[in-house]
Amino acid sequence: TPMSQNNQAITSQSHVTLHYRIAVLDGAGHEVSDFLNTFKGNPATVAIGQAQLAPFMEDKLMGLSEGAHETFNLSADKAFGDYNSELRQVVSRALLLESNPQVDTFGEGDFVEFAMPNGYRMTGQFMGWNDDQSGAVVDFNHPLAGKALRLELQVIGVL
């Protein structure tokens, strides 16, 4: 049975069933590639305010109602933020090995994860070994940091 139309707007307490698509834009505002796209499969159901979606996505969902279908173009600073070169760091081979026994098979762009001394887990992108192979250059920026994005949202249900 089709959902009854309810015009309840999304708030910070809502549970939302939606389709979304995030595409990377080039400098001229043309789509280069889809980063995430649920339209071809099952929609996602998320609780707003539980960090299940990126903050900018929650921000754009606020106030939308069931049936809304919106597309937004976002500059990098309004999406995952500007690229921060300080988040590109050299991590010792020993530290990498603790959580990644397959470290010697890493290729550029692979995701690596490791435990920090404080117990947090960090994920970064392997960018290559340093000159003497004693450590790896790891980029802790979000993969979409510094990129302009197009965000397409289709709200299927609001609870």
PDB file of C-alpha atoms in Angstrom:
ATOM      1  CA  THR A   1       0.000   0.000   0.000  1.00  0.00           C
ATOM      2  CA  PRO A   2       1.357   3.430  -0.817  1.00  0.00           C
ATOM      3  CA  MET A   3       2.340   5.535   2.156  1.00  0.00           C
ATOM      4  CA  SER A   4      -0.268   8.087   3.060  1.00  0.00           C
ATOM      5  CA  GLN A   5       1.026  11.561   2.333  1.00  0.00           C
ATOM      6  CA  ASN A   6       1.905  13.223   5.574  1.00  0.00           C
ATOM      7  CA  ASN A   7       3.293  16.674   5.426  1.00  0.00           C
ATOM      8  CA  GLN A   8       5.380  16.341   8.523  1.00  0.00           C
ATOM      9  CA  ALA A   9       8.576  18.297   8.037  1.00  0.00           C
ATOM     10  CA  ILE A  10      11.910  16.777   9.002  1.00  0.00           C
ATOM     11  CA  THR A  11      13.215  17.945  12.381  1.00  0.00           C
ATOM     12  CA  SER A  12      16.236  17.045  14.495  1.00  0.00           C
ATOM     13  CA  GLN A  13      14.135  14.231  16.041  1.00  0.00           C
ATOM     14  CA  SER A  14      12.917  12.629  12.793  1.00  0.00           C
ATOM     15  CA  HIS A  15      13.527   9.215  11.348  1.00  0.00           C
ATOM     16  CA  VAL A  16      13.719   9.606   7.582  1.00  0.00           C
ATOM     17  CA  THR A  17      13.571   7.114   4.727  1.00  0.00           C
ATOM     18  CA  LEU A  18      15.274   8.634   1.721  1.00  0.00           C
ATOM     19  CA  HIS A  19      17.276   8.180  -1.418  1.00  0.00           C
ATOM     20  CA  TYR A  20      20.416  10.246  -1.769  1.00  0.00           C
ATOM     21  CA  ARG A  21      23.179  10.754  -4.241  1.00  0.00           C
ATOM     22  CA  ILE A  22      26.478  12.561  -3.779  1.00  0.00           C
ATOM     23  CA  ALA A  23      28.340  13.404  -6.972  1.00  0.00           C
ATOM     24  CA  VAL A  24      31.743  15.050  -7.271  1.00  0.00           C
ATOM     25  CA  LEU A  25      31.809  18.225  -9.379  1.00  0.00           C
ATOM     26  CA  ASP A  26      34.697  19.595 -11.409  1.00  0.00           C
ATOM     27  CA  GLY A  27      35.715  23.262 -11.495  1.00  0.00           C
ATOM     28  CA  ALA A  28      33.062  24.021 -14.125  1.00  0.00           C
ATOM     29  CA  GLY A  29      30.269  22.468 -12.039  1.00  0.00           C
ATOM     30  CA  HIS A  30      29.918  19.313 -14.146  1.00  0.00           C
ATOM     31  CA  GLU A  31      29.482  15.941 -12.470  1.00  0.00           C
ATOM     32  CA  VAL A  32      32.654  13.859 -12.585  1.00  0.00           C
ATOM     33  CA  SER A  33      31.529  10.755 -10.679  1.00  0.00           C
ATOM     34  CA  ASP A  34      28.989   9.457  -8.198  1.00  0.00           C
ATOM     35  CA  PHE A  35      30.509   8.935  -4.763  1.00  0.00           C
ATOM     36  CA  LEU A  36      27.356   7.454  -3.213  1.00  0.00           C
ATOM     37  CA  ASN A  37      24.023   6.666  -4.819  1.00  0.00           C
ATOM     38  CA  THR A  38      21.098   4.807  -3.221  1.00  0.00           C
ATOM     39  CA  PHE A  39      18.641   5.501  -6.079  1.00  0.00           C
ATOM     40  CA  LYS A  40      19.582   2.276  -7.873  1.00  0.00           C
ATOM     41  CA  GLY A  41      18.841   0.119  -4.815  1.00  0.00           C
ATOM     42  CA  ASN A  42      17.090   0.282  -1.481  1.00  0.00           C
ATOM     43  CA  PRO A  43      16.525   3.624   0.210  1.00  0.00           C
ATOM     44  CA  ALA A  44      18.286   4.437   3.471  1.00  0.00           C
ATOM     45  CA  THR A  45      16.484   4.939   6.776  1.00  0.00           C
ATOM     46  CA  VAL A  46      18.323   7.195   9.194  1.00  0.00           C
ATOM     47  CA  ALA A  47      17.773   8.889  12.518  1.00  0.00           C
ATOM     48  CA  ILE A  48      18.503  12.600  12.269  1.00  0.00           C
ATOM     49  CA  GLY A  49      20.910  13.908  14.904  1.00  0.00           C
ATOM     50  CA  GLN A  50      22.672  10.548  15.379  1.00  0.00           C
ATOM     51  CA  ALA A  51      25.635  11.315  13.086  1.00  0.00           C
ATOM     52  CA  GLN A  52      24.397   8.741  10.552  1.00  0.00           C
ATOM     53  CA  LEU A  53      24.564  11.356   7.798  1.00  0.00           C
ATOM     54  CA  ALA A  54      27.130  14.084   7.228  1.00  0.00           C
ATOM     55  CA  PRO A  55      26.117  17.345   8.957  1.00  0.00           C
ATOM     56  CA  PHE A  56      25.621  19.180   5.647  1.00  0.00           C
ATOM     57  CA  MET A  57      23.205  16.466   4.511  1.00  0.00           C
ATOM     58  CA  GLU A  58      21.154  16.742   7.701  1.00  0.00           C
ATOM     59  CA  ASP A  59      21.206  20.501   7.286  1.00  0.00           C
ATOM     60  CA  LYS A  60      19.718  20.261   3.782  1.00  0.00           C
ATOM     61  CA  LEU A  61      17.062  17.759   4.920  1.00  0.00           C
ATOM     62  CA  MET A  62      15.720  20.026   7.672  1.00  0.00           C
ATOM     63  CA  GLY A  63      12.234  21.265   6.854  1.00  0.00           C
ATOM     64  CA  LEU A  64      11.721  18.965   3.851  1.00  0.00           C
ATOM     65  CA  SER A  65       8.588  16.802   3.830  1.00  0.00           C
ATOM     66  CA  GLU A  66       7.631  13.441   2.387  1.00  0.00           C
ATOM     67  CA  GLY A  67       7.802  13.533  -1.405  1.00  0.00           C
ATOM     68  CA  ALA A  68      10.397  16.309  -1.576  1.00  0.00           C
ATOM     69  CA  HIS A  69      13.049  15.804  -4.273  1.00  0.00           C
ATOM     70  CA  GLU A  70      15.798  18.424  -4.128  1.00  0.00           C
ATOM     71  CA  THR A  71      19.236  18.895  -5.620  1.00  0.00           C
ATOM     72  CA  PHE A  72      21.896  21.152  -4.092  1.00  0.00           C
ATOM     73  CA  ASN A  73      25.307  22.202  -5.364  1.00  0.00           C
ATOM     74  CA  LEU A  74      27.772  22.655  -2.522  1.00  0.00           C
ATOM     75  CA  SER A  75      31.220  24.207  -2.484  1.00  0.00           C
ATOM     76  CA  ALA A  76      33.882  22.182  -0.651  1.00  0.00           C
ATOM     77  CA  ASP A  77      33.701  24.366   2.452  1.00  0.00           C
ATOM     78  CA  LYS A  78      29.943  23.733   2.700  1.00  0.00           C
ATOM     79  CA  ALA A  79      30.366  19.954   2.217  1.00  0.00           C
ATOM     80  CA  PHE A  80      33.225  17.947   3.748  1.00  0.00           C
ATOM     81  CA  GLY A  81      35.427  21.001   4.227  1.00  0.00           C
ATOM     82  CA  ASP A  82      38.522  22.335   2.571  1.00  0.00           C
ATOM     83  CA  TYR A  83      41.522  20.079   2.107  1.00  0.00           C
ATOM     84  CA  ASN A  84      43.855  20.343   5.121  1.00  0.00           C
ATOM     85  CA  SER A  85      47.473  19.546   4.253  1.00  0.00           C
ATOM     86  CA  GLU A  86      48.275  19.123   7.975  1.00  0.00           C
ATOM     87  CA  LEU A  87      46.140  15.968   7.933  1.00  0.00           C
ATOM     88  CA  ARG A  88      48.662  14.377   5.566  1.00  0.00           C
ATOM     89  CA  GLN A  89      51.144  12.673   7.872  1.00  0.00           C
ATOM     90  CA  VAL A  90      53.885  10.078   7.910  1.00  0.00           C
ATOM     91  CA  VAL A  91      52.968   7.027   9.977  1.00  0.00           C
ATOM     92  CA  SER A  92      55.682   4.524  10.913  1.00  0.00           C
ATOM     93  CA  ARG A  93      55.637   1.109   9.280  1.00  0.00           C
ATOM     94  CA  ALA A  94      55.569  -0.429  12.791  1.00  0.00           C
ATOM     95  CA  LEU A  95      52.381   1.413  13.758  1.00  0.00           C
ATOM     96  CA  LEU A  96      50.735   0.493  10.469  1.00  0.00           C
ATOM     97  CA  LEU A  97      51.659  -3.176  10.912  1.00  0.00           C
ATOM     98  CA  GLU A  98      49.905  -3.370  14.295  1.00  0.00           C
ATOM     99  CA  SER A  99      46.496  -3.098  12.639  1.00  0.00           C
ATOM    100  CA  ASN A 100      47.326  -3.931   9.023  1.00  0.00           C
ATOM    101  CA  PRO A 101      49.366  -7.139   8.581  1.00  0.00           C
ATOM    102  CA  GLN A 102      48.907  -6.780   4.810  1.00  0.00           C
ATOM    103  CA  VAL A 103      50.767  -3.451   4.827  1.00  0.00           C
ATOM    104  CA  ASP A 104      53.200  -4.460   2.069  1.00  0.00           C
ATOM    105  CA  THR A 105      50.350  -4.948  -0.380  1.00  0.00           C
ATOM    106  CA  PHE A 106      48.961  -1.433   0.053  1.00  0.00           C
ATOM    107  CA  GLY A 107      48.489   0.673  -3.037  1.00  0.00           C
ATOM    108  CA  GLU A 108      47.867   4.379  -3.332  1.00  0.00           C
ATOM    109  CA  GLY A 109      44.341   5.278  -2.249  1.00  0.00           C
ATOM    110  CA  ASP A 110      43.807   2.169  -0.099  1.00  0.00           C
ATOM    111  CA  PHE A 111      42.171   2.824   3.271  1.00  0.00           C
ATOM    112  CA  VAL A 112      44.244   1.962   6.331  1.00  0.00           C
ATOM    113  CA  GLU A 113      43.018   1.822   9.891  1.00  0.00           C
ATOM    114  CA  PHE A 114      44.942   1.837  13.123  1.00  0.00           C
ATOM    115  CA  ALA A 115      44.533   2.286  16.827  1.00  0.00           C
ATOM    116  CA  MET A 116      45.886   5.458  18.367  1.00  0.00           C
ATOM    117  CA  PRO A 117      47.544   5.349  21.814  1.00  0.00           C
ATOM    118  CA  ASN A 118      44.367   6.903  23.294  1.00  0.00           C
ATOM    119  CA  GLY A 119      42.258   4.001  22.025  1.00  0.00           C
ATOM    120  CA  TYR A 120      40.598   5.858  19.144  1.00  0.00           C
ATOM    121  CA  ARG A 121      40.714   4.237  15.739  1.00  0.00           C
ATOM    122  CA  MET A 122      41.883   6.362  12.850  1.00  0.00           C
ATOM    123  CA  THR A 123      41.236   5.735   9.182  1.00  0.00           C
ATOM    124  CA  GLY A 124      43.255   7.345   6.448  1.00  0.00           C
ATOM    125  CA  GLN A 125      44.200   6.867   2.838  1.00  0.00           C
ATOM    126  CA  PHE A 126      47.560   5.321   2.033  1.00  0.00           C
ATOM    127  CA  MET A 127      49.416   7.664  -0.333  1.00  0.00           C
ATOM    128  CA  GLY A 128      52.745   5.835  -0.630  1.00  0.00           C
ATOM    129  CA  TRP A 129      55.914   5.011   1.321  1.00  0.00           C
ATOM    130  CA  ASN A 130      58.462   7.634   2.283  1.00  0.00           C
ATOM    131  CA  ASP A 131      61.938   7.559   0.724  1.00  0.00           C
ATOM    132  CA  ASP A 132      63.513   4.958   3.012  1.00  0.00           C
ATOM    133  CA  GLN A 133      60.294   2.878   3.325  1.00  0.00           C
ATOM    134  CA  SER A 134      60.295   3.353   7.133  1.00  0.00           C
ATOM    135  CA  GLY A 135      56.901   4.984   7.087  1.00  0.00           C
ATOM    136  CA  ALA A 136      53.871   5.638   4.952  1.00  0.00           C
ATOM    137  CA  VAL A 137      52.331   8.921   3.935  1.00  0.00           C
ATOM    138  CA  VAL A 138      48.720   8.700   5.149  1.00  0.00           C
ATOM    139  CA  ASP A 139      46.049  11.264   4.343  1.00  0.00           C
ATOM    140  CA  PHE A 140      43.451  11.698   7.099  1.00  0.00           C
ATOM    141  CA  ASN A 141      41.274  14.117   5.150  1.00  0.00           C
ATOM    142  CA  HIS A 142      37.818  12.873   4.212  1.00  0.00           C
ATOM    143  CA  PRO A 143      38.118  11.509   0.636  1.00  0.00           C
ATOM    144  CA  LEU A 144      35.784  14.318  -0.488  1.00  0.00           C
ATOM    145  CA  ALA A 145      37.560  17.133   1.367  1.00  0.00           C
ATOM    146  CA  GLY A 146      38.304  20.009  -0.978  1.00  0.00           C
ATOM    147  CA  LYS A 147      35.748  18.825  -3.537  1.00  0.00           C
ATOM    148  CA  ALA A 148      32.591  20.588  -4.682  1.00  0.00           C
ATOM    149  CA  LEU A 149      29.593  18.264  -4.568  1.00  0.00           C
ATOM    150  CA  ARG A 150      26.075  17.884  -5.902  1.00  0.00           C
ATOM    151  CA  LEU A 151      23.675  16.449  -3.338  1.00  0.00           C
ATOM    152  CA  GLU A 152      20.378  14.955  -4.518  1.00  0.00           C
ATOM    153  CA  LEU A 153      17.801  14.085  -1.855  1.00  0.00           C
ATOM    154  CA  GLN A 154      14.439  12.358  -2.254  1.00  0.00           C
ATOM    155  CA  VAL A 155      12.390  12.057   0.920  1.00  0.00           C
ATOM    156  CA  ILE A 156      10.256   8.901   0.913  1.00  0.00           C
ATOM    157  CA  GLY A 157       8.963   8.913   4.484  1.00  0.00           C
ATOM    158  CA  VAL A 158       9.206  10.937   7.688  1.00  0.00           C
ATOM    159  CA  LEU A 159       8.446   9.534  11.156  1.00  0.00           C
TER     160      LEU A 159
END
